[in-house]
PDB file of C-alpha atoms in Angstrom:
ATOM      1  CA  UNK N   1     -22.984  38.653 -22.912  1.00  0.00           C
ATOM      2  CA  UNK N   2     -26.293  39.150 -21.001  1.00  0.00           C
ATOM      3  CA  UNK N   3     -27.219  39.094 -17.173  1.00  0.00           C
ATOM      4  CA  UNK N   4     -27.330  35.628 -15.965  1.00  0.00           C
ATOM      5  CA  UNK N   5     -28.686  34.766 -12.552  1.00  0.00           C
ATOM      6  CA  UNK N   6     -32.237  35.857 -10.629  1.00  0.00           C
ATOM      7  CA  UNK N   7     -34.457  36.997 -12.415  1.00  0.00           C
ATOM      8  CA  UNK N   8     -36.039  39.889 -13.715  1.00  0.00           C
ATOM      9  CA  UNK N   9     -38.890  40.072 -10.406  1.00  0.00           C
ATOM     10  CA  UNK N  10     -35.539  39.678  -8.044  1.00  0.00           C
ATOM     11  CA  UNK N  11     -34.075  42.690  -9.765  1.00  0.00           C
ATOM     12  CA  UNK N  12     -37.359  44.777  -9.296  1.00  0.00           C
ATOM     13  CA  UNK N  13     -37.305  43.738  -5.818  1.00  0.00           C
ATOM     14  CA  UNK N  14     -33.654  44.834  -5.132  1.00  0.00           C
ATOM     15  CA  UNK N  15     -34.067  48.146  -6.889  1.00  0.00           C
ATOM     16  CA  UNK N  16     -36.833  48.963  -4.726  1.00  0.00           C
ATOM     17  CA  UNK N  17     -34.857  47.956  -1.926  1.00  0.00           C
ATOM     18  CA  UNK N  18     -31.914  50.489  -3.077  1.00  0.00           C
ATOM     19  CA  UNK N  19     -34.117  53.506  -3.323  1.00  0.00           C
ATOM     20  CA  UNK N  20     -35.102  53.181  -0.152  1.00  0.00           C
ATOM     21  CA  UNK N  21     -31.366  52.954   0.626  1.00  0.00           C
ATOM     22  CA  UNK N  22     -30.650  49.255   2.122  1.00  0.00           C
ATOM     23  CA  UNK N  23     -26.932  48.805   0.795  1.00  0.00           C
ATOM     24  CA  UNK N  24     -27.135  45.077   1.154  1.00  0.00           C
ATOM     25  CA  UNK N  25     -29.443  45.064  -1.730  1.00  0.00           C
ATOM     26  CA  UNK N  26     -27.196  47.202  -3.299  1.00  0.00           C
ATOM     27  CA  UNK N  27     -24.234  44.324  -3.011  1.00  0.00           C
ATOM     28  CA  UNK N  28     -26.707  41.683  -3.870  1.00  0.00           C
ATOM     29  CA  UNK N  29     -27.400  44.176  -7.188  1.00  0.00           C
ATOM     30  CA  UNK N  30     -23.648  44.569  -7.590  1.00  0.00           C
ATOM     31  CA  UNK N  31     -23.050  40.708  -7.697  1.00  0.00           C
ATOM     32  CA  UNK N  32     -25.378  39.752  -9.737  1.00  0.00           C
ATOM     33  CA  UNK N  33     -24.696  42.160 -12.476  1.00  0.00           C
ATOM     34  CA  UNK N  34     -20.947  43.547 -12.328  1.00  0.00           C
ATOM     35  CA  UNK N  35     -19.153  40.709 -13.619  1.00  0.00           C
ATOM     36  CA  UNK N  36     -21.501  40.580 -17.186  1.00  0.00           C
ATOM     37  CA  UNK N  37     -21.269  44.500 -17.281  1.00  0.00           C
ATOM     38  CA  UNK N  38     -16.975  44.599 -16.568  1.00  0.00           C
ATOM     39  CA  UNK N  39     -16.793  42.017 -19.252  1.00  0.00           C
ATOM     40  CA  UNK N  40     -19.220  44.015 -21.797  1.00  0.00           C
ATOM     41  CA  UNK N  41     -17.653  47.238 -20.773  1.00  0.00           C
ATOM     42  CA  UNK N  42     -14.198  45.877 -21.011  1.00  0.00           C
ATOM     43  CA  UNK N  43     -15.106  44.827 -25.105  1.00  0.00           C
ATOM     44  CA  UNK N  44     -15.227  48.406 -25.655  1.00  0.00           C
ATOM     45  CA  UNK N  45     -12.484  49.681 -23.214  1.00  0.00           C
ATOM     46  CA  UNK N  46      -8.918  48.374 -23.609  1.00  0.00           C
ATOM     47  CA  UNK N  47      -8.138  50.457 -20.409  1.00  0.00           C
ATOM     48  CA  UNK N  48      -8.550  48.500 -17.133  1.00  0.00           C
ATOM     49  CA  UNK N  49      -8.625  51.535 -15.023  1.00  0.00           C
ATOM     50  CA  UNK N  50     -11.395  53.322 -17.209  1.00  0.00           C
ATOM     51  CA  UNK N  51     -13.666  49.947 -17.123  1.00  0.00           C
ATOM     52  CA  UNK N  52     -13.389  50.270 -13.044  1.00  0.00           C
ATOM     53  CA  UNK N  53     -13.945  53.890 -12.735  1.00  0.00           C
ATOM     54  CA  UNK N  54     -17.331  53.466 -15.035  1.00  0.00           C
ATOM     55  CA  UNK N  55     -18.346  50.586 -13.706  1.00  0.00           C
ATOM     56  CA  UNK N  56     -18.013  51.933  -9.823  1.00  0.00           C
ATOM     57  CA  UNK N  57     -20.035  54.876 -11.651  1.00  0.00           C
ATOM     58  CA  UNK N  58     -22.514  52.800 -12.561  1.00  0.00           C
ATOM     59  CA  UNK N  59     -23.204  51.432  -9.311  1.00  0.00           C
ATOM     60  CA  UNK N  60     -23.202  54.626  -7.424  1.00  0.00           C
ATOM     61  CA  UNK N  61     -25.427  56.319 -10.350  1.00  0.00           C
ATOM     62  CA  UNK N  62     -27.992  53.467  -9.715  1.00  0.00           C
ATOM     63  CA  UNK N  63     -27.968  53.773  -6.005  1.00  0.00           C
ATOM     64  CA  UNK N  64     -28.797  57.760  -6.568  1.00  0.00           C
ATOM     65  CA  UNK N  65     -31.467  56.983  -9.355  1.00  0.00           C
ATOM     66  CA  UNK N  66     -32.934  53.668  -8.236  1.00  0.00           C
ATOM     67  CA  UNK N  67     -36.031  55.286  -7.168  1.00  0.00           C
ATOM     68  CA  UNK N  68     -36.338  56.534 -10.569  1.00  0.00           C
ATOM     69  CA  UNK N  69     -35.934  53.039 -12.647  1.00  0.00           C
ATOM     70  CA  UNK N  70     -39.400  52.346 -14.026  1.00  0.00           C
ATOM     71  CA  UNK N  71     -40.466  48.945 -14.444  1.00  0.00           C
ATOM     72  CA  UNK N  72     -38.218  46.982 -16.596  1.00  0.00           C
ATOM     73  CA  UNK N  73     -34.929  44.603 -16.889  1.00  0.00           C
ATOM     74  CA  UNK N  74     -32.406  45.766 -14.492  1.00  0.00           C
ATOM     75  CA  UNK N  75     -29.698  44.464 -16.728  1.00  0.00           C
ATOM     76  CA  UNK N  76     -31.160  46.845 -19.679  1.00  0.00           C
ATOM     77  CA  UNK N  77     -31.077  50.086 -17.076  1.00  0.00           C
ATOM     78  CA  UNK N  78     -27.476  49.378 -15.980  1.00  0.00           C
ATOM     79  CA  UNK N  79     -25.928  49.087 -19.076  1.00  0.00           C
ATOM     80  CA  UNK N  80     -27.618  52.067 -20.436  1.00  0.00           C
ATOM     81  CA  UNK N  81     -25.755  53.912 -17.699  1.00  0.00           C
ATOM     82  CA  UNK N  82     -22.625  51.914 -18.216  1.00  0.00           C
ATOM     83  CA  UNK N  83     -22.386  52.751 -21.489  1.00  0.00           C
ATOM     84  CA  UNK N  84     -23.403  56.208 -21.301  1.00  0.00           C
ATOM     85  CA  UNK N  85     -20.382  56.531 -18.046  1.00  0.00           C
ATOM     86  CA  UNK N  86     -18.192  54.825 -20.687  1.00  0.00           C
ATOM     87  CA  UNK N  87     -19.022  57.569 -23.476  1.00  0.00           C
ATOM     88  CA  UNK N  88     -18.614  60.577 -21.027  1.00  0.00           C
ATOM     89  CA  UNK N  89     -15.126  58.837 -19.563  1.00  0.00           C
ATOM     90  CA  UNK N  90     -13.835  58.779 -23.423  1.00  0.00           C
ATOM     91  CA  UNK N  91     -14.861  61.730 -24.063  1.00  0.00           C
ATOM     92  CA  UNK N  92     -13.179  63.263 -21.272  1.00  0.00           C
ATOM     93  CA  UNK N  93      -9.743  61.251 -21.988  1.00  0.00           C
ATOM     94  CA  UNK N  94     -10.547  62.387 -25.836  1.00  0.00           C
ATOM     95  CA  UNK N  95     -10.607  66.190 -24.454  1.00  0.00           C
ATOM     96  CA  UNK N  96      -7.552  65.608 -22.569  1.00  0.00           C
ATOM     97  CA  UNK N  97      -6.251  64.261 -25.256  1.00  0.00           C
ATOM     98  CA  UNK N  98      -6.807  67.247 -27.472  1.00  0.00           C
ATOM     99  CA  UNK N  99      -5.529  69.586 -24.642  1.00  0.00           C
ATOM    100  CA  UNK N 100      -2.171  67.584 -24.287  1.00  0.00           C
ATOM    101  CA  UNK N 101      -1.841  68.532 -28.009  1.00  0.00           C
ATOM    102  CA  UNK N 102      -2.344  72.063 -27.792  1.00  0.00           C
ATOM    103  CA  UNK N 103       0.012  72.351 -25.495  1.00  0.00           C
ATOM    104  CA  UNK N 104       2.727  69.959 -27.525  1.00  0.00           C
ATOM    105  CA  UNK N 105       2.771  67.467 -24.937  1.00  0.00           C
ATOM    106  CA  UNK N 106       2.884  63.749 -26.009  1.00  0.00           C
ATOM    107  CA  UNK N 107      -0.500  62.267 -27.041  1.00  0.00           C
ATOM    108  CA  UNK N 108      -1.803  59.763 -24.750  1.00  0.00           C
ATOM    109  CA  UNK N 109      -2.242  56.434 -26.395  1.00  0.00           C
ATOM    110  CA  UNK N 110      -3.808  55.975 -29.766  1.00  0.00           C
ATOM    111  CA  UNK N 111      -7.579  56.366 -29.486  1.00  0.00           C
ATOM    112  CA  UNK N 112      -9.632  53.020 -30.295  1.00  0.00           C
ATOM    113  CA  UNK N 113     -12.018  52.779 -33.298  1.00  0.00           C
ATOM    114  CA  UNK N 114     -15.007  52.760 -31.191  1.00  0.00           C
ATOM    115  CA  UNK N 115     -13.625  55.935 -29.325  1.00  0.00           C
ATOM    116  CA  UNK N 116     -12.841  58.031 -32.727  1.00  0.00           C
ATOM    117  CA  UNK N 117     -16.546  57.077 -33.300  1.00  0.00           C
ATOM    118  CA  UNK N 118     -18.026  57.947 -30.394  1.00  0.00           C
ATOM    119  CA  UNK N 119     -16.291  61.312 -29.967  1.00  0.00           C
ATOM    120  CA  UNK N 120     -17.376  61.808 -33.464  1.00  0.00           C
ATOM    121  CA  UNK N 121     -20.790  61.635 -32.700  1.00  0.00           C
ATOM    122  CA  UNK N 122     -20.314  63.806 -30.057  1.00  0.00           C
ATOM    123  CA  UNK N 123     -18.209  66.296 -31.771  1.00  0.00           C
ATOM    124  CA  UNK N 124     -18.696  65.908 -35.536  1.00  0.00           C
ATOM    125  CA  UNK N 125     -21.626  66.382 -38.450  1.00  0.00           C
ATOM    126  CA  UNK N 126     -23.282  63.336 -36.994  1.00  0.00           C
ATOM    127  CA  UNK N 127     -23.601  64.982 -33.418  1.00  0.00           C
ATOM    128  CA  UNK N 128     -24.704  68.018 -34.831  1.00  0.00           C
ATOM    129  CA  UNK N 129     -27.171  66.361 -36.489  1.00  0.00           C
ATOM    130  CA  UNK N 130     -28.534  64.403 -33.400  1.00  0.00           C
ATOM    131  CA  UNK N 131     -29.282  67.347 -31.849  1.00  0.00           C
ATOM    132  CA  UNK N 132     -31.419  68.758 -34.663  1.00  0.00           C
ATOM    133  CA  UNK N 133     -33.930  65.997 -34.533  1.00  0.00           C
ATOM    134  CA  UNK N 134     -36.510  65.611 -31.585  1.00  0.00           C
ATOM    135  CA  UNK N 135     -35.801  64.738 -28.392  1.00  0.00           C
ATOM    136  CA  UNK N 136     -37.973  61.248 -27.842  1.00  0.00           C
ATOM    137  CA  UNK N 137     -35.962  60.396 -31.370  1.00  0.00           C
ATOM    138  CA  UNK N 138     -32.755  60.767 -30.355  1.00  0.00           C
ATOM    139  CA  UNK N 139     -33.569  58.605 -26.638  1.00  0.00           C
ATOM    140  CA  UNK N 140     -34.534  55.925 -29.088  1.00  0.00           C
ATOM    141  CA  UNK N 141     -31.298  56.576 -31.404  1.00  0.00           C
ATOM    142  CA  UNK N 142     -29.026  56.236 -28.700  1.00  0.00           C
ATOM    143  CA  UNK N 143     -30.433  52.789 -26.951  1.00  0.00           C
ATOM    144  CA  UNK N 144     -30.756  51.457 -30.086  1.00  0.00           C
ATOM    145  CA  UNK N 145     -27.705  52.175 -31.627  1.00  0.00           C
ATOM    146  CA  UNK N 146     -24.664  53.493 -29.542  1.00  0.00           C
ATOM    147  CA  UNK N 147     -26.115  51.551 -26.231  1.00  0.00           C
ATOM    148  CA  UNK N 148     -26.922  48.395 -28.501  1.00  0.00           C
ATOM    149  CA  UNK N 149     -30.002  47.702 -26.490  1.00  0.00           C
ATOM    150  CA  UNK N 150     -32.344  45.643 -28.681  1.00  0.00           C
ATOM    151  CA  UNK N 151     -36.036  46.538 -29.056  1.00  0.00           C
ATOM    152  CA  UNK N 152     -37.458  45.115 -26.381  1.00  0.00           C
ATOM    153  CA  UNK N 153     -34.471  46.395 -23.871  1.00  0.00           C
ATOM    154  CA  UNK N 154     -34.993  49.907 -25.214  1.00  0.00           C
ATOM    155  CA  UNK N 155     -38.907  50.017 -24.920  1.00  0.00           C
ATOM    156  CA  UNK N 156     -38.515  48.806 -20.925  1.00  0.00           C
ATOM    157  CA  UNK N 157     -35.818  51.219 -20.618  1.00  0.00           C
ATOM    158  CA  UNK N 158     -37.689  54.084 -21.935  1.00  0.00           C
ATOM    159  CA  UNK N 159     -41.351  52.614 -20.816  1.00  0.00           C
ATOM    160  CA  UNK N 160     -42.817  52.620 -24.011  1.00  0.00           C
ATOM    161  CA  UNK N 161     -44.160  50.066 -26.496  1.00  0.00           C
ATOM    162  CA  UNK N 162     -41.856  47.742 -28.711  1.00  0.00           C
ATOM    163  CA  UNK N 163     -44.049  49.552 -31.868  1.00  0.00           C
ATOM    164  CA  UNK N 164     -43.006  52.687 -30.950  1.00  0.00           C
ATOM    165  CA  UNK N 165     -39.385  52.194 -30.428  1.00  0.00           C
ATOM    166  CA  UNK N 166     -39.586  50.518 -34.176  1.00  0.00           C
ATOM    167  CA  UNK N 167     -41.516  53.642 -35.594  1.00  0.00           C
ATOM    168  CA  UNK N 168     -39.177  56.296 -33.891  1.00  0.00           C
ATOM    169  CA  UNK N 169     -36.099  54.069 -34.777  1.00  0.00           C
ATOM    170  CA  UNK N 170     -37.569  54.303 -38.610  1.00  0.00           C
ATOM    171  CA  UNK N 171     -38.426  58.433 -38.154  1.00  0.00           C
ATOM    172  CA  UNK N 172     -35.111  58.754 -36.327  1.00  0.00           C
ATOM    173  CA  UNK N 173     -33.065  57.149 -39.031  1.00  0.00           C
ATOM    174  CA  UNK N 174     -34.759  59.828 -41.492  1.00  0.00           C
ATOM    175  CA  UNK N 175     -34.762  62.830 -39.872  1.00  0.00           C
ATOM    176  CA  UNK N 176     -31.115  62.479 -39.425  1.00  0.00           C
ATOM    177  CA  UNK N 177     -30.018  61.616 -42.636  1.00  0.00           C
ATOM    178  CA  UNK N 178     -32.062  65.005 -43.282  1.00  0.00           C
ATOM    179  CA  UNK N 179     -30.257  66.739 -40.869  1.00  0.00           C
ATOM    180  CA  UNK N 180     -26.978  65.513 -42.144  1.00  0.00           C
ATOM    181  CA  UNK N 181     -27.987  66.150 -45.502  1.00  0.00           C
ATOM    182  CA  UNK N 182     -28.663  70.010 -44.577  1.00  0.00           C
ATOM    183  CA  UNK N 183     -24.781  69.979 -43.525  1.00  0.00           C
ATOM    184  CA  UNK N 184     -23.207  68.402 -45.810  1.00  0.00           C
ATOM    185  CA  UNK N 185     -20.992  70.605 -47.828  1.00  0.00           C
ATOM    186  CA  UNK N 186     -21.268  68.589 -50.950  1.00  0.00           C
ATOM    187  CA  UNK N 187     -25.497  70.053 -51.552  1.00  0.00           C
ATOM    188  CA  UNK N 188     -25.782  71.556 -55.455  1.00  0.00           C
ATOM    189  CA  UNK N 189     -27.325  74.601 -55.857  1.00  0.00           C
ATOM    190  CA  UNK N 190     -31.034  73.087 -56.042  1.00  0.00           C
ATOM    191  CA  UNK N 191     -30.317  71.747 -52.874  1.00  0.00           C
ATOM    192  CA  UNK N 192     -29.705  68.198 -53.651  1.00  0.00           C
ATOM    193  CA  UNK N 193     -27.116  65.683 -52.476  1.00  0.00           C
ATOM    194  CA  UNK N 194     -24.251  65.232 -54.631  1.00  0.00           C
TER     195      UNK N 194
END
């Protein structure tokens, strides 16, 4: 599901409004884009209550940053920071998850797929990894990838040319299977893969 309604010159027009703090163009931001981003959000959040909170999130983070949204789609900017709100909510409820268990309390609810994958990139070999590579890679790794922003989303988002998101997605992709490689603990003694 993508934006629908105005277009992308309205949006520029509204964000500049925000930054310099006119809440009516905040609402008129809000209406055009919550309902696509609760639906989106709400494909990869069974919880009704989380999808609020992160949306809400969203809106409040754009009001802050507004002035700081370079030229671009304004659908592409929000759900970059709805999706990153929905990563830090499950990793929060994954954390409290984890301390309920230490303590022998009942688990909350069975994490989703999507959130045993996401905490796992936070937490596991492939976070580790992500860390070890540069940082312009990894901005590209996450649109791309756990934001599912295509291409052309991700080079507006991060103001650079559709080219170069393709060439760091490529390096990316390589320096991380390196960097997963290095801690693997299946490497032979000549320091191949298994």
């Amino acid at each position: 599901m993508r934006p629908t309604g105005g277009d992308q010159d309205d949006d520029a027009a509204l964000l500049r409004a925000v930054a310099r703090g006119d809440t009516e163009a905040l609402a008129a931001l809000y209406d055009r884009h919550a309902g696509w981003l609760h639906a989106r959000l709400t494909r990869r959040c069974a919880d009704p209550e989380t999808v609020r909170e992160v949306l809400q999130d969203t809106f409040v983070t754009a009001w802050r940053s507004a002035a700081s949204h370079r030229s671009g789609e304004a659908g592409g900017w929000l759900w970059v920071i709805a999706a990153r709100r929905l990563v830090d909510a499950q990793r929060a409820r994954a954390r409290e998850t984890r301390a309920d268990r230490v303590v022998h309390e009942p688990a909350a609810a069975t994490p989703s797929a999507e959130e045993r994958v996401l905490a796992g990139l936070e937490y596991g070999d492939v976070g580790a990894a992500l860390e070890r590579i540069s940082p312009e890679l990894r901005e590209v790794l996450r649109a791309t990838v756990i934001d599912g922003l295509t291409t052309r989303e991700t080079a507006r988002l991060l103001g650079i040319p559709e080219g170069t998101v393709k060439t760091r997605a490529v390096r990316a992709r390589r320096e991380l299977r390196a960097a997963l490689a290095q801690l693997a603990p299946d490497t032979d003694a000549l320091g191949g893969t298994a």
